[in-house]
Coordinates of C-alpha atoms in Angstrom, one line a residue:
Chain A
X1 CA -40.5 2.5 -1.1
X2 CA -41.7 4.9 -4.4
X3 CA -43.5 3.5 -7.2
X4 CA -41.3 3.2 -10.1
X5 CA -43.2 6.2 -12.8
X6 CA -43.3 8.2 -9.9
X7 CA -39.4 7.7 -8.9
X8 CA -38.9 9.3 -12.2
X9 CA -40.3 12.3 -12.7
X10 CA -39.1 14.7 -14.2
X11 CA -36.2 12.4 -14.7
X12 CA -33.5 13.2 -17.7
X13 CA -31.2 11.4 -17.3
X14 CA -29.0 8.4 -15.8
X15 CA -25.7 7.4 -15.0
X16 CA -24.5 4.6 -15.6
X17 CA -21.6 3.1 -14.1
X18 CA -19.4 0.4 -15.9
X19 CA -17.2 -2.0 -14.1
X20 CA -19.6 -4.5 -11.9
X21 CA -22.6 -3.0 -13.3
X22 CA -22.0 -3.3 -17.1
X23 CA -19.9 -5.7 -17.4
X24 CA -16.5 -8.2 -15.1
X25 CA -12.6 -7.5 -16.3
X26 CA -10.5 -10.0 -17.1
X27 CA -8.2 -11.8 -20.2
X28 CA -10.0 -11.4 -22.9
X29 CA -12.6 -8.5 -23.1
X30 CA -13.8 -9.5 -19.8
X31 CA -17.7 -11.2 -19.7
X32 CA -21.2 -8.9 -19.2
X33 CA -23.7 -9.1 -16.9
X34 CA -26.7 -10.8 -17.9
X35 CA -28.7 -8.3 -19.0
X36 CA -27.2 -5.6 -18.9
X37 CA -26.5 -4.9 -23.3
X38 CA -30.1 -5.1 -23.8
X39 CA -31.2 -2.9 -20.9
X40 CA -28.5 0.4 -21.6
X41 CA -30.4 -0.1 -25.2
X42 CA -33.4 0.4 -23.6
X43 CA -32.4 3.4 -21.7
X44 CA -31.4 5.2 -25.2
X45 CA -34.5 4.6 -27.6
X46 CA -36.3 5.2 -24.2
X47 CA -35.0 9.0 -24.8
X48 CA -33.2 9.7 -22.0
X49 CA -29.4 11.1 -21.2
X50 CA -27.2 8.1 -21.0
X51 CA -23.6 8.2 -20.0
X52 CA -21.1 6.4 -18.8
X53 CA -19.4 6.9 -15.4
X54 CA -16.3 5.4 -14.3
X55 CA -13.5 5.3 -11.8
X56 CA -11.6 2.9 -14.8
X57 CA -7.9 4.4 -14.7
X58 CA -6.2 1.4 -15.7
X59 CA -7.6 2.1 -18.8
X60 CA -8.1 4.8 -21.8
X61 CA -11.7 5.3 -23.5
X62 CA -11.3 4.9 -25.8
X63 CA -10.0 1.3 -25.0
X64 CA -12.8 1.1 -22.4
X65 CA -15.3 2.3 -25.3
X66 CA -13.5 -1.4 -27.8
X67 CA -13.9 -3.5 -25.0
X68 CA -17.8 -2.2 -24.0
X69 CA -18.9 -2.7 -28.3
X70 CA -17.2 -5.4 -28.1
X71 CA -18.9 -7.3 -26.3
X72 CA -22.4 -5.8 -28.0
X73 CA -22.7 -2.2 -25.6
X74 CA -23.3 1.1 -27.9
X75 CA -21.1 3.3 -26.3
X76 CA -18.7 6.2 -27.6
X77 CA -15.8 7.6 -26.0
X78 CA -17.5 11.0 -25.6
X79 CA -20.3 9.5 -23.4
X80 CA -17.9 8.0 -20.8
X81 CA -16.4 10.5 -17.5
X82 CA -13.9 9.2 -16.0
X83 CA -10.4 10.4 -13.7
X84 CA -8.6 10.6 -16.7
X85 CA -9.5 14.1 -17.9
X86 CA -10.3 15.5 -14.9
X87 CA -7.1 14.8 -13.9
X88 CA -5.8 16.4 -17.1
X89 CA -8.2 20.2 -16.2
X90 CA -6.5 20.0 -12.5
X91 CA -2.8 19.8 -13.4
X92 CA -3.4 22.2 -16.3
X93 CA -5.8 24.6 -14.4
X94 CA -2.8 24.3 -11.2
X95 CA -0.1 24.1 -13.8
X96 CA 1.0 21.1 -11.6
X97 CA 3.5 18.7 -13.9
X98 CA 3.3 14.6 -13.4
X99 CA 5.2 12.0 -12.3
X100 CA 3.1 9.5 -13.4
X101 CA 2.4 6.1 -11.7
X102 CA -0.6 4.8 -14.3
X103 CA -1.1 1.4 -17.0
X104 CA 0.7 1.7 -19.7
X105 CA -2.3 0.9 -21.2
X106 CA -3.6 4.6 -19.5
X107 CA -0.8 6.7 -20.5
X108 CA -2.2 8.2 -23.8
X109 CA -5.4 9.9 -21.8
X110 CA -1.8 11.9 -20.4
X111 CA 0.0 13.0 -23.9
X112 CA -0.3 16.5 -23.6
X113 CA 0.5 17.3 -20.6
X114 CA 4.3 18.0 -19.4
X115 CA 6.0 15.6 -17.3
X116 CA 10.1 17.0 -17.3
X117 CA 10.7 17.6 -14.0
X118 CA 8.1 17.2 -12.2
X119 CA 6.4 18.1 -8.8
X120 CA 3.0 16.1 -8.1
X121 CA 2.0 12.6 -8.4
X122 CA -0.9 11.1 -10.0
X123 CA -1.6 7.5 -9.4
X124 CA -4.0 5.3 -10.9
X125 CA -4.0 1.3 -11.4
X126 CA -1.1 -0.2 -12.2
X127 CA -1.8 -3.7 -12.3
X128 CA 0.9 -5.3 -12.4
X129 CA 2.8 -2.2 -12.3
X130 CA 2.5 -1.8 -8.8
X131 CA 6.1 -2.6 -8.6
X132 CA 7.9 -2.4 -5.3
X133 CA 10.6 -0.5 -7.9
X134 CA 7.6 1.7 -9.3
X135 CA 6.5 2.4 -5.9
X136 CA 10.0 3.5 -4.3
X137 CA 10.4 5.4 -7.5
X138 CA 6.8 7.8 -6.2
X139 CA 7.1 8.1 -3.0
X140 CA 11.0 9.5 -3.6
X141 CA 10.3 12.4 -5.6
X142 CA 7.0 12.8 -3.2
X143 CA 9.9 13.0 -0.4
X144 CA 11.5 15.7 -2.4
X145 CA 9.4 17.7 -3.3
X146 CA 8.3 20.8 -0.4
X147 CA 4.9 20.4 -0.3
X148 CA 4.3 16.9 -2.0
X149 CA 0.7 16.5 -4.4
X150 CA -0.2 13.7 -4.5
X151 CA -3.8 13.0 -6.1
X152 CA -5.2 9.5 -6.7
X153 CA -7.8 8.9 -10.1
X154 CA -10.3 7.2 -7.9
X155 CA -10.4 5.3 -3.8
X156 CA -12.0 2.4 -5.1
X157 CA -10.5 -0.9 -2.2
X158 CA -11.0 -4.0 -5.0
X159 CA -12.3 -5.0 -7.9
X160 CA -14.4 -8.1 -10.1
X161 CA -12.9 -10.0 -12.5
X162 CA -13.5 -12.9 -14.4
X163 CA -10.7 -14.9 -12.2
X164 CA -12.0 -13.2 -9.3
X165 CA -10.7 -9.6 -7.0
X166 CA -7.8 -7.6 -7.9
X167 CA -6.4 -5.2 -6.0
X168 CA -7.3 -1.7 -6.9
X169 CA -5.3 2.0 -6.2
X170 CA -7.0 3.0 -3.0
X171 CA -4.4 0.2 -1.0
X172 CA -1.5 1.9 -2.9
X173 CA -2.7 5.2 -2.7
X174 CA -3.0 4.0 0.8
X175 CA 0.7 3.2 1.4
X176 CA 2.2 6.3 -0.2
X177 CA 0.2 8.0 2.3
X178 CA 1.4 6.6 5.7
X179 CA 4.8 6.4 4.6
X180 CA 4.8 10.5 3.3
X181 CA 3.0 11.8 5.8
X182 CA 0.8 12.9 3.4
X183 CA -2.9 13.1 2.1
X184 CA -4.0 12.7 -1.5
X185 CA -6.6 14.4 -3.3
X186 CA -8.9 11.7 -5.4
X187 CA -10.1 12.8 -8.4
X188 CA -13.5 9.9 -8.8
X189 CA -16.4 9.6 -7.7
X190 CA -17.5 9.6 -4.5
X191 CA -15.8 12.8 -5.3
X192 CA -19.1 15.4 -6.2
X193 CA -17.0 17.8 -8.6
X194 CA -16.6 14.6 -11.1
X195 CA -19.8 13.2 -10.6
X196 CA -20.2 17.5 -11.7
X197 CA -18.2 17.0 -13.7
X198 CA -20.1 14.0 -15.5
X199 CA -23.2 16.0 -14.6
X200 CA -22.4 19.6 -17.0
X201 CA -21.2 17.0 -19.2
X202 CA -24.6 15.9 -20.2
X203 CA -26.0 18.8 -19.9
X204 CA -28.5 18.3 -16.9
X205 CA -28.6 19.5 -12.9
X206 CA -28.7 17.0 -10.4
X207 CA -31.7 17.0 -9.2
X208 CA -32.6 15.4 -13.3
X209 CA -30.5 12.9 -13.2
X210 CA -30.6 9.1 -11.5
Chain B
X1 CA 18.2 18.3 32.1
X2 CA 19.8 15.7 34.1
X3 CA 23.9 14.5 34.0
X4 CA 24.7 11.4 32.7
X5 CA 26.1 9.6 35.5
X6 CA 21.7 10.9 37.9
X7 CA 20.4 9.8 34.4
X8 CA 22.3 6.1 34.7
X9 CA 21.9 5.3 37.7
X10 CA 20.5 1.9 38.7
X11 CA 20.9 1.9 34.7
X12 CA 22.0 -1.7 34.6
X13 CA 21.3 -3.0 29.9
X14 CA 20.8 -1.0 26.9
X15 CA 18.5 -1.5 24.2
X16 CA 20.0 -0.9 21.2
X17 CA 18.2 -0.4 18.2
X18 CA 20.8 -1.5 14.9
X19 CA 19.3 0.4 11.5
X20 CA 20.3 4.1 11.5
X21 CA 21.9 3.6 14.2
X22 CA 24.5 1.3 14.5
X23 CA 24.0 1.1 10.1
X24 CA 23.2 2.0 7.0
X25 CA 22.1 -1.0 5.0
X26 CA 22.9 -1.1 1.6
X27 CA 24.3 -2.7 -1.3
X28 CA 27.6 -4.5 0.0
X29 CA 26.1 -5.0 3.2
X30 CA 25.4 -1.2 4.4
X31 CA 28.1 1.0 5.8
X32 CA 28.6 2.0 9.8
X33 CA 27.4 5.4 11.6
X34 CA 30.9 6.8 12.8
X35 CA 31.4 6.1 16.4
X36 CA 29.2 3.4 16.9
X37 CA 31.3 -0.2 16.6
X38 CA 33.4 1.9 19.4
X39 CA 30.4 2.8 21.4
X40 CA 29.7 -1.1 21.2
X41 CA 32.6 -2.3 22.6
X42 CA 32.3 0.6 25.3
X43 CA 29.2 0.0 26.0
X44 CA 29.6 -4.1 26.3
X45 CA 33.4 -3.3 29.0
X46 CA 31.0 -1.0 31.1
X47 CA 30.1 -4.6 31.9
X48 CA 26.4 -2.8 30.9
X49 CA 23.3 -5.8 30.0
X50 CA 23.6 -4.7 26.1
X51 CA 20.2 -6.1 23.5
X52 CA 19.9 -5.4 20.1
X53 CA 16.5 -4.3 19.4
X54 CA 15.6 -4.1 15.7
X55 CA 12.3 -3.7 13.7
X56 CA 14.6 -6.0 10.8
X57 CA 12.3 -7.5 9.1
X58 CA 14.2 -7.8 5.9
X59 CA 16.6 -10.9 6.8
X60 CA 17.2 -13.7 9.2
X61 CA 19.0 -12.8 12.7
X62 CA 21.9 -14.6 10.9
X63 CA 22.7 -12.9 8.6
X64 CA 21.5 -9.3 10.3
X65 CA 24.3 -10.1 12.7
X66 CA 26.8 -11.5 9.7
X67 CA 26.7 -8.2 7.4
X68 CA 26.9 -5.9 12.4
X69 CA 30.1 -9.5 13.0
X70 CA 31.2 -7.8 9.2
X71 CA 31.3 -4.4 10.3
X72 CA 33.0 -4.6 12.5
X73 CA 30.2 -4.7 15.8
X74 CA 30.7 -7.4 18.7
X75 CA 27.4 -9.2 18.5
X76 CA 25.9 -12.8 18.6
X77 CA 22.4 -14.1 18.1
X78 CA 21.6 -14.5 20.7
X79 CA 21.1 -10.7 21.8
X80 CA 19.4 -8.8 19.4
X81 CA 15.2 -9.7 19.5
X82 CA 12.9 -8.8 16.2
X83 CA 9.7 -9.4 14.7
X84 CA 10.3 -12.9 12.9
X85 CA 10.7 -15.2 16.5
X86 CA 8.5 -13.6 18.2
X87 CA 5.9 -13.4 15.4
X88 CA 6.8 -17.1 15.3
X89 CA 6.2 -17.7 19.3
X90 CA 2.5 -16.0 18.9
X91 CA 1.2 -17.7 15.9
X92 CA 2.0 -21.5 17.4
X93 CA 0.5 -20.3 20.5
X94 CA -2.9 -18.9 18.3
X95 CA -2.5 -22.1 16.0
X96 CA -2.2 -19.5 13.1
X97 CA -0.3 -21.2 9.5
X98 CA 0.8 -17.8 7.4
X99 CA 0.6 -17.0 4.2
X100 CA 4.5 -15.9 4.4
X101 CA 5.1 -11.9 2.5
X102 CA 7.9 -11.8 3.4
X103 CA 11.9 -11.3 1.7
X104 CA 13.5 -15.2 0.8
X105 CA 16.1 -13.4 3.1
X106 CA 13.9 -13.5 6.5
X107 CA 11.9 -16.9 5.3
X108 CA 14.8 -19.4 7.0
X109 CA 12.8 -18.0 11.3
X110 CA 9.4 -19.7 9.7
X111 CA 11.1 -22.8 8.9
X112 CA 9.0 -24.7 11.7
X113 CA 6.0 -22.8 11.0
X114 CA 3.2 -24.4 9.3
X115 CA 1.9 -22.7 6.8
X116 CA -0.6 -24.8 5.4
X117 CA -4.2 -24.2 4.4
X118 CA -2.9 -20.9 5.8
X119 CA -5.7 -19.5 8.7
X120 CA -3.6 -15.6 8.3
X121 CA -1.3 -13.8 6.7
X122 CA 2.2 -12.7 8.1
X123 CA 3.8 -9.6 6.0
X124 CA 7.3 -8.1 6.8
X125 CA 9.5 -5.4 4.8
X126 CA 9.6 -8.0 1.5
X127 CA 11.3 -5.6 -0.9
X128 CA 11.1 -6.1 -4.1
X129 CA 8.6 -9.0 -3.2
X130 CA 6.0 -6.6 -3.2
X131 CA 5.2 -7.2 -6.3
X132 CA 1.1 -6.8 -7.5
X133 CA 0.8 -10.3 -8.0
X134 CA 1.9 -11.4 -4.5
X135 CA 0.2 -8.4 -2.5
X136 CA -2.6 -9.2 -4.4
X137 CA -2.1 -13.3 -3.4
X138 CA -2.0 -12.0 0.7
X139 CA -5.0 -10.1 -0.2
X140 CA -7.3 -12.8 -1.6
X141 CA -6.1 -15.2 1.0
X142 CA -7.4 -12.8 4.1
X143 CA -10.9 -11.1 2.1
X144 CA -11.8 -15.9 2.0
X145 CA -11.2 -15.8 5.6
X146 CA -14.2 -15.7 7.4
X147 CA -12.0 -13.5 10.5
X148 CA -9.0 -12.2 8.5
X149 CA -5.3 -11.8 11.0
X150 CA -3.6 -9.7 9.7
X151 CA 0.0 -9.8 11.6
X152 CA 2.3 -6.5 10.8
X153 CA 6.7 -6.7 11.6
X154 CA 6.6 -3.5 12.3
X155 CA 4.7 0.1 10.9
X156 CA 8.1 1.6 9.6
X157 CA 7.4 4.2 7.4
X158 CA 10.8 4.1 5.1
X159 CA 14.0 3.5 5.7
X160 CA 18.3 4.8 4.8
X161 CA 19.8 2.9 2.8
X162 CA 23.1 4.2 1.5
X163 CA 21.3 4.5 -1.7
X164 CA 18.6 7.6 -0.7
X165 CA 15.3 5.9 1.0
X166 CA 13.6 3.1 1.2
X167 CA 9.3 2.3 1.4
X168 CA 9.6 0.2 4.9
X169 CA 6.5 -3.1 5.2
X170 CA 4.0 0.4 6.9
X171 CA 3.0 1.5 3.4
X172 CA 2.1 -1.7 2.4
X173 CA 0.3 -2.7 5.5
X174 CA -2.3 0.0 4.7
X175 CA -2.2 -1.9 2.6
X176 CA -3.8 -4.5 2.8
X177 CA -6.4 -2.9 5.7
X178 CA -7.4 -0.8 3.3
X179 CA -8.7 -3.9 0.6
X180 CA -10.0 -5.9 3.4
X181 CA -10.8 -3.3 5.4
X182 CA -9.7 -5.1 8.6
X183 CA -6.7 -3.5 11.8
X184 CA -3.2 -5.4 11.8
X185 CA -1.7 -7.1 14.5
X186 CA 1.3 -5.4 14.8
X187 CA 4.5 -7.2 16.3
X188 CA 7.3 -4.6 16.4
X189 CA 8.1 -1.2 18.2
X190 CA 6.7 0.2 20.2
X191 CA 4.7 -2.1 20.7
X192 CA 5.1 -2.7 24.4
X193 CA 4.7 -6.8 24.2
X194 CA 7.6 -6.3 22.4
X195 CA 9.8 -4.6 24.1
X196 CA 8.8 -6.5 27.5
X197 CA 10.0 -9.5 25.6
X198 CA 13.6 -7.7 25.4
X199 CA 13.3 -6.9 28.4
X200 CA 12.6 -10.9 29.8
X201 CA 15.3 -12.0 27.1
X202 CA 18.0 -10.2 28.9
X203 CA 16.5 -10.7 32.3
X204 CA 15.9 -6.9 33.9
X205 CA 13.3 -4.6 34.6
X206 CA 12.0 -1.9 32.9
X207 CA 13.5 1.0 34.7
X208 CA 16.8 -0.8 35.1
X209 CA 17.4 0.1 30.6
X210 CA 18.1 2.5 28.8

């Protein structure tokens, strides 16, 4: 394994995950993972470009950054790449009007999107919002479309909170895929487009990022 | 295509589906599909053995038969092959103690099953019982097991009720499979074992059944 100095030669920026890397989310704002506040501070002091790239789809960036700042992290909304804004860009580009199966805490990210007379479904980590009724409503919207489009904000299996493991959006996307006989389009990691948009926002190239 | 007389030569029994064939379930006990009450009566008068083979996993056989009789069908509990009793046999044979993610209306079918200290999960069409909390509980049980066993009563994509299409158990099973990285064992149609048990209960062989 190459020494750190060698591996970091030419590196101009660092992409950091958030949940499970900087902190474990949970009741009362979650819990810092030991050493991560200082690690972020040191990276920033080093002059490297730092960007936070997350599949968080249960909270708006405003809420997420609020939590992180409360825990001591030096982070601003403009430094966060997350699936909701990327999804909004795609929806606008393709003239899609989504039925939103999302958590109330992320709904504000879609404020500028036309959701009347839906011609697609956007699914994100809805948490308790994944009721049978809400899932069935999304299912019925998809079954009523001639060309059903399902857009999934990430495909996480589960995530860790302070109280244990929690089902993430991926399983629920699989449920709708199976019931409707369709395949979802995933917006978020590990999609190359998603990483590319993070790099573009940083102003660096892939080979310059760790 | 062979004439009916020729196709039925040697046939001693008939397996009938229930939901979507005899009736569409829904509020107030559902709605008969035109001609089906008389068709069942004629089959029985003809001297053929008639058995009802269903993937219904939201209601006990007692409730299901009550609904059917109310709609005018000549059917008794002992004529119905359904996933819950087949599941109970497997659980007993293998010493499995299930965590039940099922509808309250089918819970009585598992009355004689030990559900303490679960070492597997049984999932059936839980309807409104498919809350995030209940799904997460089943997920956590599976993740806590060294050898997670998930038994699914059927893999239906959706079913029709008088008010429209409804998500069936299959999607929810897919959700748990994806989240846990496992594959479910399916009890119900189209499993050959399930059909075989229906034939055994009728006392006929596969070639004698239509």
